[in-house]
mmCIF file with all atom_site columns, C-alpha atoms in Angstrom:
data_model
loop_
_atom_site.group_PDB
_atom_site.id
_atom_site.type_symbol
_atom_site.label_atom_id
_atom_site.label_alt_id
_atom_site.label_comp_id
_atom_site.label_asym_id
_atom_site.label_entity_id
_atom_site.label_seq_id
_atom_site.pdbx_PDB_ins_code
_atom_site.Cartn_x
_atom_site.Cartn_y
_atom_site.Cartn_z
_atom_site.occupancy
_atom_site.B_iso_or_equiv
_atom_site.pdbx_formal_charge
_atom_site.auth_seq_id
_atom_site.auth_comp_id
_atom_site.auth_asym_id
_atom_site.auth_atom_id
_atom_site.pdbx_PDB_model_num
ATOM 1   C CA . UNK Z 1 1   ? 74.326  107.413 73.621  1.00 75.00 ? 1   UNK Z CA 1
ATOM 2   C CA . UNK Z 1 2   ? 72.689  104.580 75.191  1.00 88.00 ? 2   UNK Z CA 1
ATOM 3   C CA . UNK Z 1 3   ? 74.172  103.733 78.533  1.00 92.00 ? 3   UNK Z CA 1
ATOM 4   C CA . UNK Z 1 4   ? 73.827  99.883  77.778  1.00 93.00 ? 4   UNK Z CA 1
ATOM 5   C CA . UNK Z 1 5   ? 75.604  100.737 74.483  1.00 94.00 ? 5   UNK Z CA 1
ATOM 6   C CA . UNK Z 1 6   ? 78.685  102.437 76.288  1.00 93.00 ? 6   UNK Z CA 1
ATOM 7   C CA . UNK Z 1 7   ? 78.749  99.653  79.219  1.00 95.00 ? 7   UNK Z CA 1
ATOM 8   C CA . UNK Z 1 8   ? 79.206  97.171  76.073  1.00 95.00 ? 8   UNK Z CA 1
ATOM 9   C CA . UNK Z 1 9   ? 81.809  99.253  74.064  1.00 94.00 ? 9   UNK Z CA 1
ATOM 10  C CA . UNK Z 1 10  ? 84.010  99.231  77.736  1.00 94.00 ? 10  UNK Z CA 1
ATOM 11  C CA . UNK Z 1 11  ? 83.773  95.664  78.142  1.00 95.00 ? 11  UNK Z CA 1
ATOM 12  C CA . UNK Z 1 12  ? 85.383  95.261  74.230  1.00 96.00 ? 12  UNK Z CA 1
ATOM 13  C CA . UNK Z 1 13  ? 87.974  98.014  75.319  1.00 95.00 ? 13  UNK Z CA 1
ATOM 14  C CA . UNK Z 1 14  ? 89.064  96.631  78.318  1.00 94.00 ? 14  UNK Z CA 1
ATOM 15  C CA . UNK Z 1 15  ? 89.387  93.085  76.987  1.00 96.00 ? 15  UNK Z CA 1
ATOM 16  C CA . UNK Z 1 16  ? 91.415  94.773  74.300  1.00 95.00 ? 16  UNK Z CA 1
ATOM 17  C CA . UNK Z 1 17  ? 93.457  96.218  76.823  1.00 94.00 ? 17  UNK Z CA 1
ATOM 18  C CA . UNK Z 1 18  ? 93.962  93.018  78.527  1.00 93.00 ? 18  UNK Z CA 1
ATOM 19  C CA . UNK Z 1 19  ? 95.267  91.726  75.389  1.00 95.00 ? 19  UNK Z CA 1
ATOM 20  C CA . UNK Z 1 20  ? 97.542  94.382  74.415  1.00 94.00 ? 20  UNK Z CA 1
ATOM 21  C CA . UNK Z 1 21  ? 98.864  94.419  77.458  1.00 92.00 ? 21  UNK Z CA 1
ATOM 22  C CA . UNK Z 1 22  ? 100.015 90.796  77.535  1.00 91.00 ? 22  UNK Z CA 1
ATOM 23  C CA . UNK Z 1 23  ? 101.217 91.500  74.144  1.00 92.00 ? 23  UNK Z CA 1
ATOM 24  C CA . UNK Z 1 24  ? 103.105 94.625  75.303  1.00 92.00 ? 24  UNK Z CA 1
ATOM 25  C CA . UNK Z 1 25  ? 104.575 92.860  78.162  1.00 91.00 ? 25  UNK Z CA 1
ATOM 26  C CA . UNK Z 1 26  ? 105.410 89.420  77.137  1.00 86.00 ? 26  UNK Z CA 1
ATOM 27  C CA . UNK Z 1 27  ? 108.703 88.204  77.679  1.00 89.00 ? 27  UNK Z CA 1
ATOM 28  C CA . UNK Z 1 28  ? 109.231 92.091  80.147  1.00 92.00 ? 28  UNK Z CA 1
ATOM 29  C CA . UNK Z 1 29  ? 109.417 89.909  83.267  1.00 92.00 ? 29  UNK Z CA 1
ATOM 30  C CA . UNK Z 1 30  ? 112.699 88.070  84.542  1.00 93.00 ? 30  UNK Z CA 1
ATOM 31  C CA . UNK Z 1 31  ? 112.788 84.595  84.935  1.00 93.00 ? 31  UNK Z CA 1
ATOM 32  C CA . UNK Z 1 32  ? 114.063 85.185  88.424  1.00 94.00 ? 32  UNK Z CA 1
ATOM 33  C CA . UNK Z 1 33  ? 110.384 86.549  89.992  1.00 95.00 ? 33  UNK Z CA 1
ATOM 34  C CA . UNK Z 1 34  ? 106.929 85.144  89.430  1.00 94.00 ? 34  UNK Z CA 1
ATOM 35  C CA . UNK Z 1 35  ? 104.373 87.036  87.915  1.00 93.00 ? 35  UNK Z CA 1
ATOM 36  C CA . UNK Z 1 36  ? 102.590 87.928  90.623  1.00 95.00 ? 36  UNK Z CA 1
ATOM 37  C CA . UNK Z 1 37  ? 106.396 89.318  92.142  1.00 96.00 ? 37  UNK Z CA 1
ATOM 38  C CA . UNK Z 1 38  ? 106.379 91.179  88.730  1.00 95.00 ? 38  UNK Z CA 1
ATOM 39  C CA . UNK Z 1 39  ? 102.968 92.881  88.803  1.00 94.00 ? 39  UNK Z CA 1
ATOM 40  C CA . UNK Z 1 40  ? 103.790 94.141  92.245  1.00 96.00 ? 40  UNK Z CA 1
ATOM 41  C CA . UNK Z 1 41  ? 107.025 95.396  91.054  1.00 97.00 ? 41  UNK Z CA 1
ATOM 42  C CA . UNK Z 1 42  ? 105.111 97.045  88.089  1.00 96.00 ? 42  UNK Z CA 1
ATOM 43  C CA . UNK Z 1 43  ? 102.778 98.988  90.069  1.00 96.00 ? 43  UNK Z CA 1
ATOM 44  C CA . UNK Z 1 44  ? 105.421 99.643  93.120  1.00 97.00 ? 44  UNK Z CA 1
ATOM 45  C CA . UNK Z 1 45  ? 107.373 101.419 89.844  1.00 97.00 ? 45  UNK Z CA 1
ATOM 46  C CA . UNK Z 1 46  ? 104.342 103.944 89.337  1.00 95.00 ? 46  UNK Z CA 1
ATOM 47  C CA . UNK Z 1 47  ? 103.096 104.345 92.256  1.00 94.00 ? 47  UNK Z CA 1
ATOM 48  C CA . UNK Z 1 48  ? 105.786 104.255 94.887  1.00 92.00 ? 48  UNK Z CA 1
ATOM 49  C CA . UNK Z 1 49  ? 106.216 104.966 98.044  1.00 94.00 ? 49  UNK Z CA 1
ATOM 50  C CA . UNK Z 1 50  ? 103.155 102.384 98.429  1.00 96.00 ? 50  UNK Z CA 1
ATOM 51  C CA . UNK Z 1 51  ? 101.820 100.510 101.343 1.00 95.00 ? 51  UNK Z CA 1
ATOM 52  C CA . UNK Z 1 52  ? 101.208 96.993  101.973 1.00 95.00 ? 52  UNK Z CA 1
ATOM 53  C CA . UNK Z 1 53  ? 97.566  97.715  102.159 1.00 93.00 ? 53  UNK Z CA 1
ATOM 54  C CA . UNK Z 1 54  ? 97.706  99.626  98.407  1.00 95.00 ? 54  UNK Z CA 1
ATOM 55  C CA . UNK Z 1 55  ? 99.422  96.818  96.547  1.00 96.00 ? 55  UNK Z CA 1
ATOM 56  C CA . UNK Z 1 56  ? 97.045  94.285  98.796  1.00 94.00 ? 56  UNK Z CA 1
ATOM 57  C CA . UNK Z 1 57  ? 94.088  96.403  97.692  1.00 93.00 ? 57  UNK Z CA 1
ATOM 58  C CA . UNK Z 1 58  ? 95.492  97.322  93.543  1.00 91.00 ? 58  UNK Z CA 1
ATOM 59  C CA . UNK Z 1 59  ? 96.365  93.541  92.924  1.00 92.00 ? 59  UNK Z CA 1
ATOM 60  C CA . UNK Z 1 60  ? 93.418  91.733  94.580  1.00 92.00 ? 60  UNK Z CA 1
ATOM 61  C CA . UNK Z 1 61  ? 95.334  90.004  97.103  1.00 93.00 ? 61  UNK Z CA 1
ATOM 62  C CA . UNK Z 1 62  ? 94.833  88.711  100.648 1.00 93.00 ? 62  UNK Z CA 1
ATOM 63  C CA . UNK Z 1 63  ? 97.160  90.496  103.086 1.00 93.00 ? 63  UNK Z CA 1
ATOM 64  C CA . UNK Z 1 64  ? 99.102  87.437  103.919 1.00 95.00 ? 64  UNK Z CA 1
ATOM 65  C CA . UNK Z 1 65  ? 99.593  86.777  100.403 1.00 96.00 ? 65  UNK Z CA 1
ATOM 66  C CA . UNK Z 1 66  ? 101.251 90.395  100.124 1.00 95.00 ? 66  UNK Z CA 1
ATOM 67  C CA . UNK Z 1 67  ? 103.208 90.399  103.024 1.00 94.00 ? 67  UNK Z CA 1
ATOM 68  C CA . UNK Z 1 68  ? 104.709 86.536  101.776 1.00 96.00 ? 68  UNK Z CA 1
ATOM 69  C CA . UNK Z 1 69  ? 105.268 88.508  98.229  1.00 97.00 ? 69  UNK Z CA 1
ATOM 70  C CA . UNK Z 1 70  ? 106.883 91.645  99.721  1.00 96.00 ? 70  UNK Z CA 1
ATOM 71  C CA . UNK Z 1 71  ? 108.977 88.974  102.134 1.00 96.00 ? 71  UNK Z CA 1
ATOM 72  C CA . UNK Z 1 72  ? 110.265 87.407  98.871  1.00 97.00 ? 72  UNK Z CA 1
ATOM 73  C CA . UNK Z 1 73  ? 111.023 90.476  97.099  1.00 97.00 ? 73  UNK Z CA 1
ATOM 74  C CA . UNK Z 1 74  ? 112.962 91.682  100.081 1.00 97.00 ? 74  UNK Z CA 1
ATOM 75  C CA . UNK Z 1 75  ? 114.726 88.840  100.552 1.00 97.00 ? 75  UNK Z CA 1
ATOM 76  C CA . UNK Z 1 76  ? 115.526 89.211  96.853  1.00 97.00 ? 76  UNK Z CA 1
ATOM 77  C CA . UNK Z 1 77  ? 116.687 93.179  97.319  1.00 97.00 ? 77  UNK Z CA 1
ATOM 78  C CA . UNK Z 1 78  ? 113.945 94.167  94.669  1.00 98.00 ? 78  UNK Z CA 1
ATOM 79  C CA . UNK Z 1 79  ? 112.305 96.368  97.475  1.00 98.00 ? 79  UNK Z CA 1
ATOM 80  C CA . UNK Z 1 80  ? 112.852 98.529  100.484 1.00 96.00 ? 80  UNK Z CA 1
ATOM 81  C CA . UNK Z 1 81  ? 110.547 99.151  103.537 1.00 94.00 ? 81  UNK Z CA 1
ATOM 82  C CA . UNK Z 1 82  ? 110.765 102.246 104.876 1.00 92.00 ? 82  UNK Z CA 1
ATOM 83  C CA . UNK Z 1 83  ? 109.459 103.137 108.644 1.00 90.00 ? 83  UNK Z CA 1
ATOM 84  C CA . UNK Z 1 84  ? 106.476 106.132 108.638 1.00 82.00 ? 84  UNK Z CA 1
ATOM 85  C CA . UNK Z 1 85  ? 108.305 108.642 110.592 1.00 83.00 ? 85  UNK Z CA 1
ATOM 86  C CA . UNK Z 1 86  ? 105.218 110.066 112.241 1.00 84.00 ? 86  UNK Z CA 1
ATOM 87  C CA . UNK Z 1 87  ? 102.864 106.250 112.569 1.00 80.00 ? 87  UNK Z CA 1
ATOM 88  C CA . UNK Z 1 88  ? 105.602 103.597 113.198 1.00 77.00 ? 88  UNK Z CA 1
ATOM 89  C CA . UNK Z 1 89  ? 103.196 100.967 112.397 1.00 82.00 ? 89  UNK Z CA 1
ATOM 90  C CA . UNK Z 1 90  ? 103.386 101.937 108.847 1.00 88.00 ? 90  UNK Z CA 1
ATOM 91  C CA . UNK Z 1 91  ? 105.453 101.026 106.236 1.00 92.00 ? 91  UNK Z CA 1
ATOM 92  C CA . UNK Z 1 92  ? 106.246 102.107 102.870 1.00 95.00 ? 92  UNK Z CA 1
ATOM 93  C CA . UNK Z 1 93  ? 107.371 100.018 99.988  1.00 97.00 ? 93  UNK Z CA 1
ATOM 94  C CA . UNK Z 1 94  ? 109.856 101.732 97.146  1.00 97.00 ? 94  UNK Z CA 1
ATOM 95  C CA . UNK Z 1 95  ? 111.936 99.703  94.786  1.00 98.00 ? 95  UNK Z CA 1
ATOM 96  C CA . UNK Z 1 96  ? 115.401 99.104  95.710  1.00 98.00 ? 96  UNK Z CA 1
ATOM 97  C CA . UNK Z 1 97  ? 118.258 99.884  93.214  1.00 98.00 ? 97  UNK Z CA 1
ATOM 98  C CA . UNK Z 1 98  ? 118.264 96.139  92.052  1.00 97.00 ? 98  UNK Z CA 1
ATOM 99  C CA . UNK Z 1 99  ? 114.120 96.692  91.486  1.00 97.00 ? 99  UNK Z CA 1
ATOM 100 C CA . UNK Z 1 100 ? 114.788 99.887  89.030  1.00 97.00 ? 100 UNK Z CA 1
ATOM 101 C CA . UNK Z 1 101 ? 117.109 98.204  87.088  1.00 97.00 ? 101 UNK Z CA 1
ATOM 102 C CA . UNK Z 1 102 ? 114.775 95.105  86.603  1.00 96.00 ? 102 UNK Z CA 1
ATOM 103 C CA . UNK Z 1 103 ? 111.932 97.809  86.221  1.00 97.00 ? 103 UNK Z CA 1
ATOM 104 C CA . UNK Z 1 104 ? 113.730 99.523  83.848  1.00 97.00 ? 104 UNK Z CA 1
ATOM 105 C CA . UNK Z 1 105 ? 114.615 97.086  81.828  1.00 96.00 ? 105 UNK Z CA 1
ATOM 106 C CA . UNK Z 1 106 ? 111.194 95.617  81.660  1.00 96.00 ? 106 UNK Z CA 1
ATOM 107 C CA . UNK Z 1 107 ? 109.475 99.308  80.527  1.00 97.00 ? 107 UNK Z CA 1
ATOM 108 C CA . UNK Z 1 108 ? 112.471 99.374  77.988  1.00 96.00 ? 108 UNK Z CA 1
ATOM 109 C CA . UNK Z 1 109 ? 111.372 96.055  76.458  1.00 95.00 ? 109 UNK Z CA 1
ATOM 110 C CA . UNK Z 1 110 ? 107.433 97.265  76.510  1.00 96.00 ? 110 UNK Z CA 1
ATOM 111 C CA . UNK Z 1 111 ? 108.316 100.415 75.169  1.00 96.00 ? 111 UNK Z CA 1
ATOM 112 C CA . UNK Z 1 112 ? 110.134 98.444  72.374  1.00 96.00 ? 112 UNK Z CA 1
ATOM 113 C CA . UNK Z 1 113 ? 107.052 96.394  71.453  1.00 95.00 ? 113 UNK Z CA 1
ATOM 114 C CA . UNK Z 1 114 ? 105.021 99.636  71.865  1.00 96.00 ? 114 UNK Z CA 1
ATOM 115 C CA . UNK Z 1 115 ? 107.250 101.583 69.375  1.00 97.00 ? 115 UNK Z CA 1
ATOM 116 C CA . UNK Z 1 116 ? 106.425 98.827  66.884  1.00 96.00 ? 116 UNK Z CA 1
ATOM 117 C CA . UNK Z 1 117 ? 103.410 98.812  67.313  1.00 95.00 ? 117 UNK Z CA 1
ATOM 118 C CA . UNK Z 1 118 ? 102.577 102.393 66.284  1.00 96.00 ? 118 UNK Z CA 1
ATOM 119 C CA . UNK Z 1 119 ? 105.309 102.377 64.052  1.00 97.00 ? 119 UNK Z CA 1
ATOM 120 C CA . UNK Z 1 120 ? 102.770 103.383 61.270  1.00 97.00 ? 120 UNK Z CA 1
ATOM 121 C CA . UNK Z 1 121 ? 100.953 105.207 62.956  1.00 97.00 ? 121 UNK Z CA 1
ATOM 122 C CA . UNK Z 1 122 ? 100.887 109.312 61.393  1.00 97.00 ? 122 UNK Z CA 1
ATOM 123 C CA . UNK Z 1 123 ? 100.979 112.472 63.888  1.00 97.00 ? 123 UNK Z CA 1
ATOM 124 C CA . UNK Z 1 124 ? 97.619  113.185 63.943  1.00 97.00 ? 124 UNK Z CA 1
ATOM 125 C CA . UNK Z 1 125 ? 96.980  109.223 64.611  1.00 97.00 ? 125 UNK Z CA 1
ATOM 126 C CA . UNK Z 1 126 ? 99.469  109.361 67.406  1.00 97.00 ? 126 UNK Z CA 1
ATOM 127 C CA . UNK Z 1 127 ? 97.611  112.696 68.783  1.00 98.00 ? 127 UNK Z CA 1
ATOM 128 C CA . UNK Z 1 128 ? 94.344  111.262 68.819  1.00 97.00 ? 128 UNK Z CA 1
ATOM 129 C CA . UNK Z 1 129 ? 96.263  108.222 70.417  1.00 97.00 ? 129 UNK Z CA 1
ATOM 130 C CA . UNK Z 1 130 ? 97.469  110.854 73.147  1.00 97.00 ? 130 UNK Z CA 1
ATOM 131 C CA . UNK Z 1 131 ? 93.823  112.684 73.260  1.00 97.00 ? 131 UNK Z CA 1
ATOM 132 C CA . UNK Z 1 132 ? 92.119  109.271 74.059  1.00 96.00 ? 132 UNK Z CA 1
ATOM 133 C CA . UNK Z 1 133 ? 94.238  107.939 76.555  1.00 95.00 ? 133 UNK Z CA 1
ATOM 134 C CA . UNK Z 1 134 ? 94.388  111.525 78.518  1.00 96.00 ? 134 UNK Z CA 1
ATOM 135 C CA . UNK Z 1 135 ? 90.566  111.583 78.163  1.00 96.00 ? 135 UNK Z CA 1
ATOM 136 C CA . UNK Z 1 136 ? 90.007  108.250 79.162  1.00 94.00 ? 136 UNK Z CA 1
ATOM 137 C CA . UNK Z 1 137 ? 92.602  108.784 82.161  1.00 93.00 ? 137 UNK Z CA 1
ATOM 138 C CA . UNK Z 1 138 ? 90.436  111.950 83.227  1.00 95.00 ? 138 UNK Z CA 1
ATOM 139 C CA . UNK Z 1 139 ? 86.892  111.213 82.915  1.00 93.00 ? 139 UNK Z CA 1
ATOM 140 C CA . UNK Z 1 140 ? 86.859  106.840 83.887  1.00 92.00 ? 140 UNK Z CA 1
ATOM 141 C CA . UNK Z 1 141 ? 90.246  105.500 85.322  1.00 87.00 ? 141 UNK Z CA 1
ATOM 142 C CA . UNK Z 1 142 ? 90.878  108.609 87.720  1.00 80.00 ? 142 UNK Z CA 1
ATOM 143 C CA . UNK Z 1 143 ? 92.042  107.215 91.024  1.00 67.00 ? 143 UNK Z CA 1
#
């Protein structure tokens, strides 16, 4: 396949995915946080412990931008900092008790749309589904 080709088909996906995603995840945040608060909160959720320098780095944000975020959010008790026991000038970020809750409840209502979404969807649909997003996890979004 021509490189050019593949390089085109990505950008479709990943504007698809972009779409999708909003789909997936509208009306999943709480009035009570911003957006940006939520997308933090979203990738504290599967990626925690994370440090201010990972969620700085993940959501394209200056570092005083993240540390005003993280302020609010621990103001809020949505997250916890916790000490590096062996580099005291690093910190970890988790999600506090009050932050899983909100968390959860946010993955329950994009797993909702998600259900409905394949709702038609037959086995060997949903295990091509599965095939493509473990293959596509492997071989291009790997870390």
């Amino acid at each position: 396949m021509n490189k050019n080709t593949l390089f085109d088909k990505l950008v479709s996906f990943t504007t698809s995915v972009h779409r999708v995603t909003h789909e997936l995840t509208k009306n999943a945040k709480p009035d009570s946080i911003s957006q940006v608060q939520y997308n933090i909160l979203e990738y504290i959720a599967v990626s925690q412990p994370v440090t201010p320098s990972e969620i700085n780095d993940c959501q394209n944000m200056s570092m005083p931008n993240t540390s005003r975020e993280l302020s609010k959010l621990n103001k809020k008790k949505l997250i916890e900092k916790i000490n590096d026991s062996k580099d005291r000038r690093k910190q970890y970020i988790r999600l506090s008790h009050e932050g899983e809750a909100i968390m959860n409840e946010a993955f329950a209502s994009i797993e909702s749309h998600f259900l409905m979404r394949i709702q038609n969807a037959s086995k060997e649909d949903l295990e091509d589904i599965e095939r493509a997003i473990d293959t596509l996890q492997k071989k291009l979004f790997y870390p």
